[in-house]
Short mmCIF file of C-alpha atoms in Angstrom, two decimals:
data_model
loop_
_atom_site.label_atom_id
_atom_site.label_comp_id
_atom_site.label_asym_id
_atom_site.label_seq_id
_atom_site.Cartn_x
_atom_site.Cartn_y
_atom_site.Cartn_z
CA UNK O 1 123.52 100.37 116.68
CA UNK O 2 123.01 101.46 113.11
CA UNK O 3 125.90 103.59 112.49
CA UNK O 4 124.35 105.52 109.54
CA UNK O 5 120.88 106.61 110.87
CA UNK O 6 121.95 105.91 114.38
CA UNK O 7 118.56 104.10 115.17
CA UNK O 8 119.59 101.65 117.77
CA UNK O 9 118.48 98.55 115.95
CA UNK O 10 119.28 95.88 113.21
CA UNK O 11 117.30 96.57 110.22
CA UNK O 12 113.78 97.27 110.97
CA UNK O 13 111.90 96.27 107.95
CA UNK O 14 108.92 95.99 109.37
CA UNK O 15 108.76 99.68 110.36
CA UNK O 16 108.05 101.00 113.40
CA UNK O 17 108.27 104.67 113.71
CA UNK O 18 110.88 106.10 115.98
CA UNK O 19 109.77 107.61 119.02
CA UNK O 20 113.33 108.68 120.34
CA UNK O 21 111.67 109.98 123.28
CA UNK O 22 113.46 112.23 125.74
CA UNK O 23 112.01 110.64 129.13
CA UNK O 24 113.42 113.68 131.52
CA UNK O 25 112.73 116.70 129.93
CA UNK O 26 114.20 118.19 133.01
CA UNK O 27 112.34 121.49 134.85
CA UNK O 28 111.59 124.13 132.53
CA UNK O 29 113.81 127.52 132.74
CA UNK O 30 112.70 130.82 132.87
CA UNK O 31 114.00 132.97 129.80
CA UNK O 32 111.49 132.62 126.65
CA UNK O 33 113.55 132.75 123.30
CA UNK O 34 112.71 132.44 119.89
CA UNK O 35 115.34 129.58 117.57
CA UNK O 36 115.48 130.51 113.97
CA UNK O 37 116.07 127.24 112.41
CA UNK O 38 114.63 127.26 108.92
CA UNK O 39 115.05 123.33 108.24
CA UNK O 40 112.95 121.61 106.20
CA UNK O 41 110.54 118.95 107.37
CA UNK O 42 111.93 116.57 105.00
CA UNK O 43 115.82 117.07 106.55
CA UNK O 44 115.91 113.99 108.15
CA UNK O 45 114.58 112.03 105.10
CA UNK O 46 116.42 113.90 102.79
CA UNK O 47 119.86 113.78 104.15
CA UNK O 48 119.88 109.23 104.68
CA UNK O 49 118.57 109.63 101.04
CA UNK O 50 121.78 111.21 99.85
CA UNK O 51 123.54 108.35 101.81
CA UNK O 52 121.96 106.00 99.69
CA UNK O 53 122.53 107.54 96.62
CA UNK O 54 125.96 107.43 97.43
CA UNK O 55 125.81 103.97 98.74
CA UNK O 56 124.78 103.30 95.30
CA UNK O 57 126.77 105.16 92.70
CA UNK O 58 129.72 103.54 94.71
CA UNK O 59 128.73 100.17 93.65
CA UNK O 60 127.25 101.48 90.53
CA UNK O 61 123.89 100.61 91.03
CA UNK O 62 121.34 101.99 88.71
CA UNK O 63 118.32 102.49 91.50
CA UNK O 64 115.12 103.36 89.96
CA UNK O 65 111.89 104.22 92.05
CA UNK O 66 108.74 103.02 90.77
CA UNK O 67 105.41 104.56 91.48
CA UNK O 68 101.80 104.38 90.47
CA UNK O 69 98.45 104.12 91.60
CA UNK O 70 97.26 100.27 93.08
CA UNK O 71 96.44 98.31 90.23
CA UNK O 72 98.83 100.00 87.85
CA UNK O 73 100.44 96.76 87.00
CA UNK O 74 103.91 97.59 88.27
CA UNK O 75 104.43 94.21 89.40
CA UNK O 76 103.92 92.39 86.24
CA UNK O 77 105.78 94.93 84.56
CA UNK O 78 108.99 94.24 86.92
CA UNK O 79 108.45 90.24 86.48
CA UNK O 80 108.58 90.82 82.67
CA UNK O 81 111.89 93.41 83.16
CA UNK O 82 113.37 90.42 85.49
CA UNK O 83 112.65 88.13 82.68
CA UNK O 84 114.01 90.35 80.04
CA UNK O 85 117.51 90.96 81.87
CA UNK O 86 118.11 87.81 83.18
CA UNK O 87 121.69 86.42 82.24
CA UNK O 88 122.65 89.86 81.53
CA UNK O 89 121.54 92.39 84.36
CA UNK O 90 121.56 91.35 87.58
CA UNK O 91 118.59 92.75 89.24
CA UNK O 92 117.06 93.16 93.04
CA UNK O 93 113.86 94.41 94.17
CA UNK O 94 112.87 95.98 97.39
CA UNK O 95 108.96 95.81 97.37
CA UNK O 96 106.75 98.54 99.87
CA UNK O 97 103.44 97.12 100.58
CA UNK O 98 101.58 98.51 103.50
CA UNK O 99 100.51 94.62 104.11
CA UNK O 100 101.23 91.17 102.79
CA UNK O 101 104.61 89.88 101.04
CA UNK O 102 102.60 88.29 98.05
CA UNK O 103 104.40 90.69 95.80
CA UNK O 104 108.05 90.16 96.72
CA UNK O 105 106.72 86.38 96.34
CA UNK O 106 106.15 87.49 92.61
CA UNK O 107 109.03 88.51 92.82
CA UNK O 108 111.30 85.98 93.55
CA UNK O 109 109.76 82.85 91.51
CA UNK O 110 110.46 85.34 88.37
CA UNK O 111 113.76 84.99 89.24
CA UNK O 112 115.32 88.10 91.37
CA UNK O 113 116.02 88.44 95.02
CA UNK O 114 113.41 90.53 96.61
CA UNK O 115 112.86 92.13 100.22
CA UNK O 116 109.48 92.81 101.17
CA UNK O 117 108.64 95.85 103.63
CA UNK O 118 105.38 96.64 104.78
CA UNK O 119 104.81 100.25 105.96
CA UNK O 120 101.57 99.08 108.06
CA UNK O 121 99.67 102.28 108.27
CA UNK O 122 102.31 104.30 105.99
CA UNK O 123 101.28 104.86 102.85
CA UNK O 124 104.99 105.54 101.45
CA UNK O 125 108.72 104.01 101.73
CA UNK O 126 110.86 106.29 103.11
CA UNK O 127 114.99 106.41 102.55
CA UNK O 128 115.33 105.03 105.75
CA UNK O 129 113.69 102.11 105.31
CA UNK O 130 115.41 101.57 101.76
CA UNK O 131 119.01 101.87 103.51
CA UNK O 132 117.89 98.83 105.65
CA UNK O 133 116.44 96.76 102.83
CA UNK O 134 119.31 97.69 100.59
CA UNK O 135 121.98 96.62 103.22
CA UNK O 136 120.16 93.26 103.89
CA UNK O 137 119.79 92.78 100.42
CA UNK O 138 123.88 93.35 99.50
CA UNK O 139 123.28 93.55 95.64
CA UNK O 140 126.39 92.90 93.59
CA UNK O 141 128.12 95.89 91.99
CA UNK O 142 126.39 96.58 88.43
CA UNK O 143 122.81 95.52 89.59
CA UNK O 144 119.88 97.49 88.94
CA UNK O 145 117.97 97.80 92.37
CA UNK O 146 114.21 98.41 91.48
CA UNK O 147 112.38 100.02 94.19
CA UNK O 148 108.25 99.29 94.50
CA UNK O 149 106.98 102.23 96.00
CA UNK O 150 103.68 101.91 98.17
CA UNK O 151 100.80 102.15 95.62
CA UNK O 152 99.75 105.65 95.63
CA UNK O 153 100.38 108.68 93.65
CA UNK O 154 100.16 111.51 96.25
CA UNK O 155 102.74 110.85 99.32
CA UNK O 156 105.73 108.82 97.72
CA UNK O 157 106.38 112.03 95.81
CA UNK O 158 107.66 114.00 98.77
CA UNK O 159 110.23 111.04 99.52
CA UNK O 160 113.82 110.81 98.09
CA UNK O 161 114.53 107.57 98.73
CA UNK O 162 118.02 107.84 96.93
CA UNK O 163 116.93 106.56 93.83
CA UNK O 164 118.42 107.90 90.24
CA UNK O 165 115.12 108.18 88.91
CA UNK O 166 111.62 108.22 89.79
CA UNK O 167 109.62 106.23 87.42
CA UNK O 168 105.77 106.49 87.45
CA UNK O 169 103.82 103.83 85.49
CA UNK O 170 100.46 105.01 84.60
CA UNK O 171 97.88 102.34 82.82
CA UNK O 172 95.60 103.50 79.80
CA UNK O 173 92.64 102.42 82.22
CA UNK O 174 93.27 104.63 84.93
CA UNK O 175 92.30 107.67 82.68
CA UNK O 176 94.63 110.11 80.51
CA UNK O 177 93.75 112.91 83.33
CA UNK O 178 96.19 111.38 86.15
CA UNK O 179 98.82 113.75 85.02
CA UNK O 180 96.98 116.84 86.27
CA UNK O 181 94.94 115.02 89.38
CA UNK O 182 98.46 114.46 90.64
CA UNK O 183 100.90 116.97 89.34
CA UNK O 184 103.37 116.20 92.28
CA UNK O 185 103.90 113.13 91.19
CA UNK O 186 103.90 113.32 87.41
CA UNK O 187 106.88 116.58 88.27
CA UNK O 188 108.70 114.41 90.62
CA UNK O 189 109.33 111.54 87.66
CA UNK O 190 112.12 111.41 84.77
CA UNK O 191 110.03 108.81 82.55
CA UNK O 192 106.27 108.12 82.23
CA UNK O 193 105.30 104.17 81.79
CA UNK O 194 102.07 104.17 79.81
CA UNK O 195 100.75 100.83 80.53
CA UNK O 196 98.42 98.22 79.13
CA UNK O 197 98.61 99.75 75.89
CA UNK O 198 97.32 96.67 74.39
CA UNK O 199 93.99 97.58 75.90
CA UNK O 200 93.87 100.75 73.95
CA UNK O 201 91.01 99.37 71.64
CA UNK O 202 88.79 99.08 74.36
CA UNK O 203 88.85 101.89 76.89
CA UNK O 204 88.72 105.52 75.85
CA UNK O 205 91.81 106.88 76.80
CA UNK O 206 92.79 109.89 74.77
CA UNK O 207 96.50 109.28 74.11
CA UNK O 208 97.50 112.83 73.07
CA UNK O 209 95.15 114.46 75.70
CA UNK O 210 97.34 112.80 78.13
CA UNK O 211 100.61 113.29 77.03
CA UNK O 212 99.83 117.34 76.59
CA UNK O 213 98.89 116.56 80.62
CA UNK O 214 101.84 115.35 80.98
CA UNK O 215 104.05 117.64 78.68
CA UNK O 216 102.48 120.40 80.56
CA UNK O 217 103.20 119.04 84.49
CA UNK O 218 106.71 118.09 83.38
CA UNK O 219 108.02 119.32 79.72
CA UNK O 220 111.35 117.58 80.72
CA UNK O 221 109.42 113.96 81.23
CA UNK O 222 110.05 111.19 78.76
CA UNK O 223 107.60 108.80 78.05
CA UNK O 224 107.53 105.31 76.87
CA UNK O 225 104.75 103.25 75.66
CA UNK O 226 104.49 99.52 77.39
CA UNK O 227 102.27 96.61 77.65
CA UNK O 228 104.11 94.07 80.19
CA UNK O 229 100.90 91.67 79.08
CA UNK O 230 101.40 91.57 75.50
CA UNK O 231 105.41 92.61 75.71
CA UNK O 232 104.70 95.57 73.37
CA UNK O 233 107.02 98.18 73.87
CA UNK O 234 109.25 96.32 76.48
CA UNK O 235 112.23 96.44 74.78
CA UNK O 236 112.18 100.52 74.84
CA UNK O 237 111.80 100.20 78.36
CA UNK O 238 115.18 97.49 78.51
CA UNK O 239 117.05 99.95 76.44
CA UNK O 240 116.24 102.79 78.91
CA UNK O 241 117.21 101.38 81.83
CA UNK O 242 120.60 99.88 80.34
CA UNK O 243 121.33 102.90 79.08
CA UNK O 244 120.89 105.13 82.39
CA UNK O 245 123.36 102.33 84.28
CA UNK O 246 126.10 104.09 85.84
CA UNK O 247 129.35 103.35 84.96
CA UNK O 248 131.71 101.89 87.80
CA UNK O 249 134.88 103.72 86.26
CA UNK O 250 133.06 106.43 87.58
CA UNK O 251 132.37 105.23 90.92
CA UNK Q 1 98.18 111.43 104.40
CA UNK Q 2 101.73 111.38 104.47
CA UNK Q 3 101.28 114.86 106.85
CA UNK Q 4 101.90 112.94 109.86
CA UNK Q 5 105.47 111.20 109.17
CA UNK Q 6 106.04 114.48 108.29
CA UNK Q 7 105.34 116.27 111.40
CA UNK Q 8 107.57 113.22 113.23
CA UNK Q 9 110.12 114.05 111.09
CA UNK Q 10 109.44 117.48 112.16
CA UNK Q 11 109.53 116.10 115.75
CA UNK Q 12 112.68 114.13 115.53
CA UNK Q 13 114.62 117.54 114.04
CA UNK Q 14 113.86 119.66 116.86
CA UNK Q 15 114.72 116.81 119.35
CA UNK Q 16 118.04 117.24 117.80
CA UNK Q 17 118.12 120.55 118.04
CA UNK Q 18 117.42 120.99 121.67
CA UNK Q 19 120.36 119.06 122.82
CA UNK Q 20 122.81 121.37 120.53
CA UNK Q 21 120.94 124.25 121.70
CA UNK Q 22 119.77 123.38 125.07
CA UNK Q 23 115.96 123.88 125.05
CA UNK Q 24 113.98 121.82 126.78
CA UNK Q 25 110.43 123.06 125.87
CA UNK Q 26 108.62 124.40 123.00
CA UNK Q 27 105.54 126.87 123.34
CA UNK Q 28 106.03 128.48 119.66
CA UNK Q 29 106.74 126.27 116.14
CA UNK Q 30 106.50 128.51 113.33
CA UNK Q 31 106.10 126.40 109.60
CA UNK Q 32 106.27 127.90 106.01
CA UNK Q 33 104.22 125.78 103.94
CA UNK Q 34 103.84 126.85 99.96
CA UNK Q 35 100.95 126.03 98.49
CA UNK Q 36 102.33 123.66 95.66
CA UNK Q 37 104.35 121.82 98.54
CA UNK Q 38 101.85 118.79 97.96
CA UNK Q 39 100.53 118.71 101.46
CA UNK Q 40 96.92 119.71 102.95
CA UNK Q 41 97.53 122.16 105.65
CA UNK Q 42 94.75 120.89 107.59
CA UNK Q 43 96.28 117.64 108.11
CA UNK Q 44 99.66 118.93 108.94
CA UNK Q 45 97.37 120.74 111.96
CA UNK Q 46 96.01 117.33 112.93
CA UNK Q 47 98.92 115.54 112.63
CA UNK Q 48 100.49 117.72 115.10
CA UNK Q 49 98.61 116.59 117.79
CA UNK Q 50 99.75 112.81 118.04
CA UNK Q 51 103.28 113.36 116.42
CA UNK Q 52 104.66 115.82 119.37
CA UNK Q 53 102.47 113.69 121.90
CA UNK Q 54 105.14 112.89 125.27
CA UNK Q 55 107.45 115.23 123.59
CA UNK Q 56 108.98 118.15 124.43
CA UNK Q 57 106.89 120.04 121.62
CA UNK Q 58 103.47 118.17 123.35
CA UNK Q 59 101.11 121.19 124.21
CA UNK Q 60 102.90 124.09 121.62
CA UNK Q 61 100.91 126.05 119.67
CA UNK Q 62 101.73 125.65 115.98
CA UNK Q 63 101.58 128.31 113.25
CA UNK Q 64 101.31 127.89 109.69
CA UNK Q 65 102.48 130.54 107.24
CA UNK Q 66 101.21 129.83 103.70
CA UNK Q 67 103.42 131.16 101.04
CA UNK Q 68 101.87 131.81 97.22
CA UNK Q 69 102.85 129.46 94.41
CA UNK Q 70 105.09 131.46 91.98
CA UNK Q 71 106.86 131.31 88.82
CA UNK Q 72 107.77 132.84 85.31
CA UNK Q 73 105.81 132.53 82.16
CA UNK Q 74 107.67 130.75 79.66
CA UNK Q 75 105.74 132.56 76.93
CA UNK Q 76 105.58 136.02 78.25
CA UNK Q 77 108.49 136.21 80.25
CA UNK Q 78 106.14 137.17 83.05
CA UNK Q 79 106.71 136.62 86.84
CA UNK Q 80 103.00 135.13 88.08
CA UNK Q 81 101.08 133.74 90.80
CA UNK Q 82 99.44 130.50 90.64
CA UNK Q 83 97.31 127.80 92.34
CA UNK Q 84 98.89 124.24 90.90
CA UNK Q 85 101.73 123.25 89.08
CA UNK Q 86 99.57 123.28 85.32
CA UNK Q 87 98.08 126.62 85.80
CA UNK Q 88 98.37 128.23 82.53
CA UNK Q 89 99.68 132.04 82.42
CA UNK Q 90 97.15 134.47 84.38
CA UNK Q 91 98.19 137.38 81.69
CA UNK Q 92 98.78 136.17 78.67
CA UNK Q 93 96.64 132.73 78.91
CA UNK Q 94 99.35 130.48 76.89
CA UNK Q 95 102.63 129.91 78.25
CA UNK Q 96 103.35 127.57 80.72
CA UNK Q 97 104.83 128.61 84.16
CA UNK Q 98 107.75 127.37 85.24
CA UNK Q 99 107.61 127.14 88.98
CA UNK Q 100 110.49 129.47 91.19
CA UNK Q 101 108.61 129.21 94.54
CA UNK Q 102 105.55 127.49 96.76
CA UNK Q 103 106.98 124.12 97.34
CA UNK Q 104 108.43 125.30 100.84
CA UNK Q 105 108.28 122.80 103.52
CA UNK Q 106 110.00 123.60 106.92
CA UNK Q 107 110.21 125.19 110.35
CA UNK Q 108 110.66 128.96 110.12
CA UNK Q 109 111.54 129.22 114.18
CA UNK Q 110 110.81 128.14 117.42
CA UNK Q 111 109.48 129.85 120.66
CA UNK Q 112 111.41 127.87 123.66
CA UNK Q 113 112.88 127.79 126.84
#
């Protein structure tokens, strides 16, 4: 029995939703009454989130949560970050797919351990599922735990997952209009990833357009531009995240 | 169409909450939803079907109070209504709104027995 979310099983990373089903409901009573509750939908999720988090400031673990649309290049820009901290960062990755484990493959043979879930039908990780993948994983204290969100910029947004950040990569392909198409998403984040910058001489992407899309979703948003193909820009990106590691005085 | 781990979520809280407060039916679920909570409405409705399926909540009727984005105008100082998260001031046109309500998401009350 988990002893945190109480859900009766060893880690379930291949997630099945919980039914918890009460079989004998038992004969109804007579007596109508109305329950004022006002609990958020999210309670559940939100509550094993902040059991993460504190799972992870404990061991000061910098947890970041990554999200973009498919095809972002998220996954090439975590290689190149593994790459780029190895010997002095430890790092671990928990990858959401909602099918194959070709990423946390990726992941690995760049050098970092990596725990693959696949959400099946979901089209988000949930802090539930991260509690599971972070226990199995057992990162070392310091480590920066990088967290793959399912690709998709509308329903990771309403998650907590426990992370310290949400970090949402958008590429110079996808279009500089992203920002406003998904506003949830782009208000949710701490730090915009332009991507593929390098491709800037061939697409029309209107770099101030966008960032006055962004500015305007989320004034507080910083932004960084990144190509993890060329490498421009990648050492910005290092800086950040060494600089937002928590401090294990602290913890 | 992350509506329906929602509405389990909504399912698995109000599981909970009829052991503490011994229900063991729902006819009644009222939810606030604000219109920059980043969810459709309609699919919460037909999520709600298969997430309270074999439940105590299977058969309820579900209700759905939409509540008005809102926020203040940081140009104008205004308090305003608005549709998204970028809308730009309704009265004076410039400032940006800085959002104080619409992103409820949560069971008002319950009619049970």
């Amino acid at each position: 029995m988990c002893t945190t979310c109480g859900c009766g099983g060893e880690a379930r990373l291949e997630h099945q939703p919980h039914s918890h089903a009460h079989p004998d409901q038992g004969p109804a009573r007579p007596g109508r009454r109305r329950i004022s509750l006002e609990q958020s939908l999210l309670a559940k999720n939100d509550a094993l989130a902040a059991l993460n988090r504190q799972a992870f400031l404990a061991r000061g673990i910098l947890a970041l949560n990554l999200v973009s649309s498919p095809g972002s290049g998220k996954t090439t820009l975590l290689e190149q970050t593994i790459l780029r901290l190895r010997g002095r960062v430890p790092v671990v990755v928990i990858e959401g797919d909602q099918q194959t484990s070709q990423d946390a493959d990726r992941i690995r043979a760049a050098g970092a351990p990596a725990i693959q879930i696949n959400t099946g039908k979901g089209c988000h990780l949930d802090a539930h599922m991260v509690g599971h993948a972070f226990e199995s994983l057992a990162p070392a204290e310091g480590t920066v735990l990088m967290i793959e969100n399912v690709g998709n910029l509308v329903c990771p947004a309403a998650f907590d997952l426990g992370e310290a950040h949400k970090v949402v990569i958008l590429s110079v392909t996808e279009g500089e209009d992203k920002p406003l198409k998904y506003p949830d998403m782009f208000a949710a984040a701490d730090l915009m990833l332009l991507n593929k910058v390098d491709l800037l001489p061939h697409v029309r992407f209107d770099m101030e357009r966008c960032l006055g899309y962004a500015r305007r979703v989320n004034p507080a948003m910083e932004v960084l531009r990144v190509s993890a193909q060329s490498g421009e820009g990648l050492e910005g990106w290092i800086h950040w995240i060494e600089a937002h590691r928590p401090s294990l005085q602290k913890a | 169409m992350h509506e329906l781990s929602l509405m389990e979520g909504l399912v698995q809280g109000i599981q909970e909450e009829a052991l503490h407060q011994k229900f063991t039916r729902v006819h009644h679920v009222r939810l606030e939803v604000g219109r920059l909570a980043g969810v459709e409405v309609e699919a919460l409705r037909f999520a709600f079907g298969p997430a309270t399926e074999g439940t105590l909540m299977e058969g309820a009727h579900l209700e759905i109070l939409e509540r008005p984005g809102q926020g203040v105008c940081q140009a104008c100082g205004q308090e305003v209504e608005v549709e998204t998260r970028f809308d730009l001031c309704p009265v004076c046109g410039e400032g940006f709104v800085a959002i104080t309500s619409g992103t409820e998401l949560r069971v008002k009350d319950l009619d049970v027995d």
